Structures are given as C-alpha cells and as structure tokens.
mmCIF file of N, CA and C in Angstrom:
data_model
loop_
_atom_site.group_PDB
_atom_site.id
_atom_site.type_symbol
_atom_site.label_atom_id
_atom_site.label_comp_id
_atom_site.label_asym_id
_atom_site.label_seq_id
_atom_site.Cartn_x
_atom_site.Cartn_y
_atom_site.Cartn_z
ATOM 1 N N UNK A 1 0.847 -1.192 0.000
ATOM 2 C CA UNK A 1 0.000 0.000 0.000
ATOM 3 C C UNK A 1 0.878 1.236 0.000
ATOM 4 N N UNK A 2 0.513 2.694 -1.115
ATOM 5 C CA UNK A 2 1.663 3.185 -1.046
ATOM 6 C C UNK A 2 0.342 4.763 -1.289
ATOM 7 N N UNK A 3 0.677 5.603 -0.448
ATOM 8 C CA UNK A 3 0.104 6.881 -0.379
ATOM 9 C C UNK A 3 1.025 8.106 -1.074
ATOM 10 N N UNK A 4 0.510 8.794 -1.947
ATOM 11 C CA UNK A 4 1.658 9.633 -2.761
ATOM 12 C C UNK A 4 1.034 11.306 -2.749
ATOM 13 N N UNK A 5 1.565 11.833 -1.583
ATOM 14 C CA UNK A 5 1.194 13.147 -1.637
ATOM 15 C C UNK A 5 1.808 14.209 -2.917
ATOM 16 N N UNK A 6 1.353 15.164 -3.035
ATOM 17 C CA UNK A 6 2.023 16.258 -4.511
ATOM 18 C C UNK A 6 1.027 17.249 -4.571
ATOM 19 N N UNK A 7 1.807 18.577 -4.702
ATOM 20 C CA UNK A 7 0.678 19.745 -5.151
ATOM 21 C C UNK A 7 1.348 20.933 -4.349
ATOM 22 N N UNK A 8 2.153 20.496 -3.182
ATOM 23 C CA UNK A 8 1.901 21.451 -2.400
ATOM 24 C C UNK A 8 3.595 22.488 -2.456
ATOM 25 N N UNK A 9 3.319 23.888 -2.188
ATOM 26 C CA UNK A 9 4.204 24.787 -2.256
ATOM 27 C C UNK A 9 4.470 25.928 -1.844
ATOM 28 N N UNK A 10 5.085 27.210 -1.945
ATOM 29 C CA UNK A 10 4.944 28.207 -1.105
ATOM 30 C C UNK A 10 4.200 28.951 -2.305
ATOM 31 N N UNK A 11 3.141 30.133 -1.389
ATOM 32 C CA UNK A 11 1.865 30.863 -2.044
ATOM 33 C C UNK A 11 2.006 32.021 -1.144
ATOM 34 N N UNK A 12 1.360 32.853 -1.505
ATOM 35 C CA UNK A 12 1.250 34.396 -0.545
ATOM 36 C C UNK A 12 -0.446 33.879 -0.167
ATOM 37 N N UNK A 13 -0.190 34.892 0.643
ATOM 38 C CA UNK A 13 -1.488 35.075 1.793
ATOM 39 C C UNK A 13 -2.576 35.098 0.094
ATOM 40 N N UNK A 14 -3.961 34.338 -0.178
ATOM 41 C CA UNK A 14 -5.280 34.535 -1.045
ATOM 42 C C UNK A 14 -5.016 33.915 -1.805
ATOM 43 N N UNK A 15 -3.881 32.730 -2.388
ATOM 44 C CA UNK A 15 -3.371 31.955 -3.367
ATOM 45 C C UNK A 15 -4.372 30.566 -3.326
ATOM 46 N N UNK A 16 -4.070 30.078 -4.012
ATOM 47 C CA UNK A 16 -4.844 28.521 -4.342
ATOM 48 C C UNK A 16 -3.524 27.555 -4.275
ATOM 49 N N UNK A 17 -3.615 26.847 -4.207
ATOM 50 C CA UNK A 17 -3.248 25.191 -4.404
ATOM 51 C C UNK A 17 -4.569 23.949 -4.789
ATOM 52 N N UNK A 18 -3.948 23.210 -5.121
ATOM 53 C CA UNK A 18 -4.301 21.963 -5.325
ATOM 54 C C UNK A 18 -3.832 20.516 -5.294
ATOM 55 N N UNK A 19 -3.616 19.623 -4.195
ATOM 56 C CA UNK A 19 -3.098 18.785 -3.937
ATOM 57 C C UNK A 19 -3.984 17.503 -4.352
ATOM 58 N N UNK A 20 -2.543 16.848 -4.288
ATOM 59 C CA UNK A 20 -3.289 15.591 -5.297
ATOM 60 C C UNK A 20 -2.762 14.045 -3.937
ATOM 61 N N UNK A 21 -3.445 13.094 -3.973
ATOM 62 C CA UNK A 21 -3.029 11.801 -3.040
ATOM 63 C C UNK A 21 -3.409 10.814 -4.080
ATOM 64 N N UNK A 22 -2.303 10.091 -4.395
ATOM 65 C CA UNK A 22 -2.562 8.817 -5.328
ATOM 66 C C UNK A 22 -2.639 7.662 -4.151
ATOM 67 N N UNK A 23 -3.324 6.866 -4.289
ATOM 68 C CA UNK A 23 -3.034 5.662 -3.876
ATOM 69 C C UNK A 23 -3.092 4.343 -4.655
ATOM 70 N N UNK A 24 -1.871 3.240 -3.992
ATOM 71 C CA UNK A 24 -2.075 2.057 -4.907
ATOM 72 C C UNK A 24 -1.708 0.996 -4.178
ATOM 73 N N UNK A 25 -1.652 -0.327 -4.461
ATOM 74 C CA UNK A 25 -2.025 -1.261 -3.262
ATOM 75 C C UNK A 25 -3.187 -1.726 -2.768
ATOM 76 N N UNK A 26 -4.146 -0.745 -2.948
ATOM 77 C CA UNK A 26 -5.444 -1.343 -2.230
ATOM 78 C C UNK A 26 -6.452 -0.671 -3.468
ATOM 79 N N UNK A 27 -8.102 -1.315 -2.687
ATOM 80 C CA UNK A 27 -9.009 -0.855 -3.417
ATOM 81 C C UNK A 27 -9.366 0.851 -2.998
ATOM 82 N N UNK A 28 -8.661 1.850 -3.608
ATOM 83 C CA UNK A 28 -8.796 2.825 -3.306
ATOM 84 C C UNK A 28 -10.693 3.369 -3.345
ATOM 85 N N UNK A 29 -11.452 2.565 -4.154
ATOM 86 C CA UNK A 29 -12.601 3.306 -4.200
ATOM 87 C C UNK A 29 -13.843 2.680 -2.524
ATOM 88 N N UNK A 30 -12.847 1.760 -2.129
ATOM 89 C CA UNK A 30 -13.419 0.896 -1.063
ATOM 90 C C UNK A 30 -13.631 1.817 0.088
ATOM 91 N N UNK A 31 -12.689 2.680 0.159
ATOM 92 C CA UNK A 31 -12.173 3.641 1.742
ATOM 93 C C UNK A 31 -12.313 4.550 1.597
ATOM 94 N N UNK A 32 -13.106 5.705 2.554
ATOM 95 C CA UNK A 32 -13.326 6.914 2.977
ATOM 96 C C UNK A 32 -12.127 7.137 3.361
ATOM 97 N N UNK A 33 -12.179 8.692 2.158
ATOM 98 C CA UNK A 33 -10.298 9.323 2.406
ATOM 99 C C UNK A 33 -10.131 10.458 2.973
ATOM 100 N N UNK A 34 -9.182 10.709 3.861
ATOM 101 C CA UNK A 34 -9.506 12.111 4.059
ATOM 102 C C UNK A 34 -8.082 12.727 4.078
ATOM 103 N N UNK A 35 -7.735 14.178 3.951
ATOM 104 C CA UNK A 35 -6.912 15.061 4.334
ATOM 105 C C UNK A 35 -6.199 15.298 5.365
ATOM 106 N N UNK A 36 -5.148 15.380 6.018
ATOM 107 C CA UNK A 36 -4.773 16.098 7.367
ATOM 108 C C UNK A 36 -3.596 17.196 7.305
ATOM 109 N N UNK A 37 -3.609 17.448 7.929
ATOM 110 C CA UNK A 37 -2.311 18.471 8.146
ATOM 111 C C UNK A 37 -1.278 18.636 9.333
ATOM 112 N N UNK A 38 -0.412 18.776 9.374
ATOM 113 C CA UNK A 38 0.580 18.664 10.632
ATOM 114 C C UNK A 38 1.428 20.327 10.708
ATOM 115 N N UNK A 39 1.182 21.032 11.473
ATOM 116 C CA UNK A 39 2.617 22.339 11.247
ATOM 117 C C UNK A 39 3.243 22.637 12.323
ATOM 118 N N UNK A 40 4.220 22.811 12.511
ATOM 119 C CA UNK A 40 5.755 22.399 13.247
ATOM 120 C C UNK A 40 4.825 22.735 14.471
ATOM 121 N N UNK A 41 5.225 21.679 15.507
ATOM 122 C CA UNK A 41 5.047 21.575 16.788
ATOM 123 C C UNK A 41 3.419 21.447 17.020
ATOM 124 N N UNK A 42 3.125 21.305 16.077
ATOM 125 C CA UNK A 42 1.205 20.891 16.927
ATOM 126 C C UNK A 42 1.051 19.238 15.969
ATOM 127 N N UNK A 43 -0.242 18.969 16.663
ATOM 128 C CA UNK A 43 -0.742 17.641 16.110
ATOM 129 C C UNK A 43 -1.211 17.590 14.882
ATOM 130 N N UNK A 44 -0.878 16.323 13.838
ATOM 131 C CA UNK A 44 -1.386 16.437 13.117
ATOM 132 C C UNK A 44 -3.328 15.987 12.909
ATOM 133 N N UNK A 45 -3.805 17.232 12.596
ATOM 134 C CA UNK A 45 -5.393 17.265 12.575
ATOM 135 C C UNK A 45 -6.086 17.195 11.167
ATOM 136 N N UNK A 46 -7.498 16.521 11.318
ATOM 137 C CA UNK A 46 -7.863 15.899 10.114
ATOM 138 C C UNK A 46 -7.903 17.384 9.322
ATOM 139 N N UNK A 47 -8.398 17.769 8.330
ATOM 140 C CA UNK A 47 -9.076 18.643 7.187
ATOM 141 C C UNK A 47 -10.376 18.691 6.590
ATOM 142 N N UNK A 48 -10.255 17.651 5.994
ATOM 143 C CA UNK A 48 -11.602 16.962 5.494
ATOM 144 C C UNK A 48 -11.302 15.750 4.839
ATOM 145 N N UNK A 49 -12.328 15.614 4.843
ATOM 146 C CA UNK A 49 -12.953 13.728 4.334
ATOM 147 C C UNK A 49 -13.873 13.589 3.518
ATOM 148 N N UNK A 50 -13.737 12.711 2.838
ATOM 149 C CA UNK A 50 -15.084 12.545 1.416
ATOM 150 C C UNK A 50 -15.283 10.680 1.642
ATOM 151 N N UNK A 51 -16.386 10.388 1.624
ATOM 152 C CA UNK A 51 -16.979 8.818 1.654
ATOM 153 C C UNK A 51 -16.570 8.135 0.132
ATOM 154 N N UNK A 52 -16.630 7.049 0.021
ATOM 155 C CA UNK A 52 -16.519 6.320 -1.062
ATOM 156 C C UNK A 52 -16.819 6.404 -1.936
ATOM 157 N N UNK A 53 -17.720 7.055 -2.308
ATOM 158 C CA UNK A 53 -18.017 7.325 -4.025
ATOM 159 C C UNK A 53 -17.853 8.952 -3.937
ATOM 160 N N UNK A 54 -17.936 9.790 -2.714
ATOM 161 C CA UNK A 54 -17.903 10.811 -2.923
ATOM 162 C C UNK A 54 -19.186 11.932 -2.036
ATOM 163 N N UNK A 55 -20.139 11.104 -2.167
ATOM 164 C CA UNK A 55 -20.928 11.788 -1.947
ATOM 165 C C UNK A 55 -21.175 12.361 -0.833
ATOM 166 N N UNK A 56 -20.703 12.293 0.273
ATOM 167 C CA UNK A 56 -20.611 13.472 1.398
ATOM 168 C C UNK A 56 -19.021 13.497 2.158
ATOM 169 N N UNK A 57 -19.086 14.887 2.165
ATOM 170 C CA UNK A 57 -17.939 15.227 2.413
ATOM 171 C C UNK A 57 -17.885 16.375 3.889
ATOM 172 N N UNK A 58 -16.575 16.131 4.463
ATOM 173 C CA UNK A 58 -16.576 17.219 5.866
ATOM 174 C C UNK A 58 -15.601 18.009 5.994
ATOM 175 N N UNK A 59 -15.933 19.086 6.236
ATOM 176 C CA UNK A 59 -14.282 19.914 6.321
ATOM 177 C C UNK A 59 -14.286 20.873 7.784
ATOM 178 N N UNK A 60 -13.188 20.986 8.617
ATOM 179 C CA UNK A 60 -12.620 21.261 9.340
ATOM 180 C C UNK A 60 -13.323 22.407 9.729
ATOM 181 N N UNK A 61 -13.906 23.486 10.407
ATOM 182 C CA UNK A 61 -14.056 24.815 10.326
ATOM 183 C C UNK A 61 -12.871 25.933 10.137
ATOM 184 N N UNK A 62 -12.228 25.579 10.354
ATOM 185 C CA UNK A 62 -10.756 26.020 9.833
ATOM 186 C C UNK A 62 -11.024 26.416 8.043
ATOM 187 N N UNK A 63 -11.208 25.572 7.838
ATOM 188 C CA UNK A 63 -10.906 25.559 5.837
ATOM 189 C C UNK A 63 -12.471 25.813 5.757
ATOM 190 N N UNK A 64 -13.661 25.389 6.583
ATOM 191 C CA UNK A 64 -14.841 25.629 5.117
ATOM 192 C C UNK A 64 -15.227 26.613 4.616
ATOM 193 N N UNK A 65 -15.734 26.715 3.340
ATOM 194 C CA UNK A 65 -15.585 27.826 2.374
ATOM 195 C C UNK A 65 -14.513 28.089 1.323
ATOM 196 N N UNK A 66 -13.482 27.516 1.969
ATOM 197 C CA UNK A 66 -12.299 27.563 1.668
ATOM 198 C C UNK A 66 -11.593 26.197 0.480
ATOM 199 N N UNK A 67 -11.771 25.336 1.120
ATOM 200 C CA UNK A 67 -11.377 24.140 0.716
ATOM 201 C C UNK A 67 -12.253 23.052 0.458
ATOM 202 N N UNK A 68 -11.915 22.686 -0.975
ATOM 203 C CA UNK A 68 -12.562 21.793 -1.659
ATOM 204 C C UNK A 68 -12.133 20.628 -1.307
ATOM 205 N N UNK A 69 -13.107 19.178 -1.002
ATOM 206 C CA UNK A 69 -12.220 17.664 -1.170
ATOM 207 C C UNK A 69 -12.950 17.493 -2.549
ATOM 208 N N UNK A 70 -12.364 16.210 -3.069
ATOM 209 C CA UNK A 70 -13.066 15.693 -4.815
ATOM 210 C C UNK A 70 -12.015 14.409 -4.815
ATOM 211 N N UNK A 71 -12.560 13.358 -5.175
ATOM 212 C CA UNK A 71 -11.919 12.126 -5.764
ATOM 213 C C UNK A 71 -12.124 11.708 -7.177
ATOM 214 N N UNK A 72 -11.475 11.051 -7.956
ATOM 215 C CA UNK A 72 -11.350 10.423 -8.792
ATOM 216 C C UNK A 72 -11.267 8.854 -8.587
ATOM 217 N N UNK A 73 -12.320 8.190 -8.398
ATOM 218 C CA UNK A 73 -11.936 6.897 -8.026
ATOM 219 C C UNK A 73 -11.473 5.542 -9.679
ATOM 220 N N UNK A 74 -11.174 6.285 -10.490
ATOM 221 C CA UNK A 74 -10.604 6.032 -11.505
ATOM 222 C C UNK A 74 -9.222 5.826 -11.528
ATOM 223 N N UNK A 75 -8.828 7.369 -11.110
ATOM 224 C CA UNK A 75 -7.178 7.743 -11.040
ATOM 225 C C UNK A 75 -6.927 7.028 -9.451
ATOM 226 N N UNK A 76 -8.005 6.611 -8.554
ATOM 227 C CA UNK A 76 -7.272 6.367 -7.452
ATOM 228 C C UNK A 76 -6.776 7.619 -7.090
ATOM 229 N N UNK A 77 -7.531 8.741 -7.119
ATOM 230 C CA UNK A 77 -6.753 10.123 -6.840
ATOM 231 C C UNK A 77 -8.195 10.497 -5.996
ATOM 232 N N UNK A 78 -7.327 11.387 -4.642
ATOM 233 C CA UNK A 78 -7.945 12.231 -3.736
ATOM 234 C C UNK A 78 -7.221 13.570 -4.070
ATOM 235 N N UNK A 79 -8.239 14.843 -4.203
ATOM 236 C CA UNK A 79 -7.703 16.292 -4.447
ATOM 237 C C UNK A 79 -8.492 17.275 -3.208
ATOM 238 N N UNK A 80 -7.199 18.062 -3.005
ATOM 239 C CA UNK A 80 -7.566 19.034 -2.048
ATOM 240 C C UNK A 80 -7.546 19.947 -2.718
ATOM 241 N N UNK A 81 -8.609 20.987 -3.118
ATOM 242 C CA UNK A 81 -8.283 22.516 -3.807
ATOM 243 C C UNK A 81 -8.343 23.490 -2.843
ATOM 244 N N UNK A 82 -7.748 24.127 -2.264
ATOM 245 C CA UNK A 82 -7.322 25.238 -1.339
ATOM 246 C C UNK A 82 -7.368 26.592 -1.782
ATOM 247 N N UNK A 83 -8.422 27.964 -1.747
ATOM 248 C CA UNK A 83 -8.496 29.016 -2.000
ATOM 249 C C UNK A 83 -8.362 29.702 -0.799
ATOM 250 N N UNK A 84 -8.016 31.106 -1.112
ATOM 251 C CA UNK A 84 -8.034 31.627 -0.398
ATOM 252 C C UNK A 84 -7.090 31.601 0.975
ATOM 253 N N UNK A 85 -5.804 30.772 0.593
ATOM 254 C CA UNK A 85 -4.749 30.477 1.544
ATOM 255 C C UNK A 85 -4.507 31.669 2.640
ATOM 256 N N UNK A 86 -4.277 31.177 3.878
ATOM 257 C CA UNK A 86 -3.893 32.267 4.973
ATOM 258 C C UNK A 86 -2.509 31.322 5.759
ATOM 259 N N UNK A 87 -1.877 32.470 6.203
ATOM 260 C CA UNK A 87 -0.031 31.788 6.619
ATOM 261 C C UNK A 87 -1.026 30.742 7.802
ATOM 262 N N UNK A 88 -1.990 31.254 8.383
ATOM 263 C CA UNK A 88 -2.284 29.208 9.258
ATOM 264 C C UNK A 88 -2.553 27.976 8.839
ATOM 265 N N UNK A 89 -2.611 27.974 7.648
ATOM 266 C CA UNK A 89 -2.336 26.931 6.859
ATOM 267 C C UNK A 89 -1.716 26.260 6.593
ATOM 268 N N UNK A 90 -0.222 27.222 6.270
ATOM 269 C CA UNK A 90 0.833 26.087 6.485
ATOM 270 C C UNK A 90 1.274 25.314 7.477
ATOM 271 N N UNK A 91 1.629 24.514 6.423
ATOM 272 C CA UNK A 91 1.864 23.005 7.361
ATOM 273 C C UNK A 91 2.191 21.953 6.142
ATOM 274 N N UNK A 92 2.431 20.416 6.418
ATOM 275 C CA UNK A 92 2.427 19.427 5.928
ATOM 276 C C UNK A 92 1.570 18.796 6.086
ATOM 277 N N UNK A 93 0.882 18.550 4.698
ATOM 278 C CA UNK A 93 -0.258 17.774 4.485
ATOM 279 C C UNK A 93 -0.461 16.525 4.031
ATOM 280 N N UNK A 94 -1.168 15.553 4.165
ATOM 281 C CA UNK A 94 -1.273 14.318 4.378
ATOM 282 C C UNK A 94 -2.551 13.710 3.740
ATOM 283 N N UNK A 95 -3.073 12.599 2.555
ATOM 284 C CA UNK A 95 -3.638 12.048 3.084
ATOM 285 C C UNK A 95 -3.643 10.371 3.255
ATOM 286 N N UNK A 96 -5.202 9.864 3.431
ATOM 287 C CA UNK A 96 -5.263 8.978 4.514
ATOM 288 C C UNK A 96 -6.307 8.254 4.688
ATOM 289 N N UNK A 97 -6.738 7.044 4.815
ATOM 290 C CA UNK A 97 -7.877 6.210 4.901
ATOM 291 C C UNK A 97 -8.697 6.856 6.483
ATOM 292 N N UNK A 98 -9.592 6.979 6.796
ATOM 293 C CA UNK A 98 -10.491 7.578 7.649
ATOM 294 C C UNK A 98 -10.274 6.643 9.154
ATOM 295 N N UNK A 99 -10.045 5.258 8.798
ATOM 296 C CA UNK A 99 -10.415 4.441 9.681
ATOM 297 C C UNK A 99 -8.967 4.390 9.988
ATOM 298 N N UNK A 100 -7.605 4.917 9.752
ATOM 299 C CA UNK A 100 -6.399 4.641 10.257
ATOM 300 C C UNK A 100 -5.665 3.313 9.839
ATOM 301 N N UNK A 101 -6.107 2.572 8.779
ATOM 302 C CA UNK A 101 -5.829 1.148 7.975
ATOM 303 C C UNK A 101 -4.245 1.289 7.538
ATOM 304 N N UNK A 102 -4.028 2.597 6.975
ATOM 305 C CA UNK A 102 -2.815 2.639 6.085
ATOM 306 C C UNK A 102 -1.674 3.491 6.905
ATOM 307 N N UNK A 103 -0.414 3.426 6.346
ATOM 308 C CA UNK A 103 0.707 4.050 6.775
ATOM 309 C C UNK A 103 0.661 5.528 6.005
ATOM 310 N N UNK A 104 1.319 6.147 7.121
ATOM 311 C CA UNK A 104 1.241 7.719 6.489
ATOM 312 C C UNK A 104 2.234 8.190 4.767
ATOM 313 N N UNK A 105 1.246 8.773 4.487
ATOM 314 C CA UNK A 105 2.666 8.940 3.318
ATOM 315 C C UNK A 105 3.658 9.839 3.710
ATOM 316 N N UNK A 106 4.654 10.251 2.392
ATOM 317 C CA UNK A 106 5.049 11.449 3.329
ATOM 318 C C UNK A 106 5.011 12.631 3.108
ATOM 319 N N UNK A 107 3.744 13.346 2.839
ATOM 320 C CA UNK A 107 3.491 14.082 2.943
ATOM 321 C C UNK A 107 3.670 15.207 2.001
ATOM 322 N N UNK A 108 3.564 16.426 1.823
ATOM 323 C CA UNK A 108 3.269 17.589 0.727
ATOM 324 C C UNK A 108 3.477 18.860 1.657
ATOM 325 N N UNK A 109 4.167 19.767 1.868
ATOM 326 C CA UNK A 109 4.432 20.968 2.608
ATOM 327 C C UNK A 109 3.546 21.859 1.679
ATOM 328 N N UNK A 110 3.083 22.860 2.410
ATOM 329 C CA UNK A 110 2.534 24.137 1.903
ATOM 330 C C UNK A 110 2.453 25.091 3.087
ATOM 331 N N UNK A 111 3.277 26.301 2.106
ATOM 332 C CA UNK A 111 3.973 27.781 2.703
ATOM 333 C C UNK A 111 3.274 28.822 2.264
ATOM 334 N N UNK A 112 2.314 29.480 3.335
ATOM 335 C CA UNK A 112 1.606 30.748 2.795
ATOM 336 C C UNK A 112 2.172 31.763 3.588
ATOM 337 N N UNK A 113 2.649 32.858 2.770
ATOM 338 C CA UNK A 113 3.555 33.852 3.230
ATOM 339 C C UNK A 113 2.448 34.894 3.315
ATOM 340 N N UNK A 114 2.737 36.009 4.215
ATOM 341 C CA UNK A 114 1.642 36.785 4.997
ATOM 342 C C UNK A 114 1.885 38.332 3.648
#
C-alpha cells in the first residue's frame, strides 16, 4: 500500500493550491479518504474527508468555504483545492484512509507567506 502526496508549495497570503493523493495497493474506491495536516510543533489534525463514491464530504471549520475535497476513483486520486490560503495553513499535508488502515505517506508541505 503506497500513499503519494504532490501539489503542495509556497503561495502568498489569497493563493490557491491543489493537492493531489494517489493511492495504490489497495481498493482505493473501497475507503473513505480524508486530508490532514501537521505544522511544526502541533498535532497532526484531520481537514476533510469525502466517503466512497464521494458523496458526502466534511471539512474542518478552519478551511470551510475555503477548501474543496473531490476524488477520482478512476485515477485512485484524492484532491484538495485550497483558496483563499492564509499563513495558518501552512503546514504538511497528508492524506489517509479515515479508519487509520494505512501508513502515512510522506506528505506535501505548503507555505503561505503573509
């Protein structure tokens, strides 16, 4: 089982990103996936989560409004679209089966400068 974070980079304060999580090894369309984030010295905390085909999704109060989840259960791809970036954002981002099944990948940094 292999989790492949990508997308993420340094942005000024109102920028977008879009992060991408491949997974392979497993039945990616089987598992509710979700997002997390980690930034130096605090825990890493979920983001949001989208169910198996997609159809309901949760996001953090932190990000909503803000941040999109969306899968591709084709590509085996989970996407985070991020508007409206603010410097508390950064951090290293992650994702991740819901139920804690899989090993962490390693992750995608994103730097929003003030």
């Amino acid at each position: 089982v292999q989790l492949v974070e990508s997308g993420g980079d340094s942005v000024q304060s109102g920028g977008s990103l879009r992060l991408s999580c491949t997974g392979s090894g497993f039945t990616f369309s089987g598992f509710e996936m979700g997002w997390y984030r980690q930034a130096p010295g605090k825990e890493r905390d979920m983001v949001s989560s989208i169910t198996n085909a997609g159809g309901i999704t949760r996001y953090a109060d932190s990000v909503k409004g803000r941040f999109t989840i969306s899968r591709d259960n084709i590509k085996d791809t989970v996407y985070l679209q991020m508007n409206n970036l603010k410097p508390e954002d950064s951090a290293v981002y992650y994702c991740r089966d819901v139920n804690g099944r899989f090993d962490w990948g390693q992750g995608t940094p994103v730097t929003v400068s003030a």
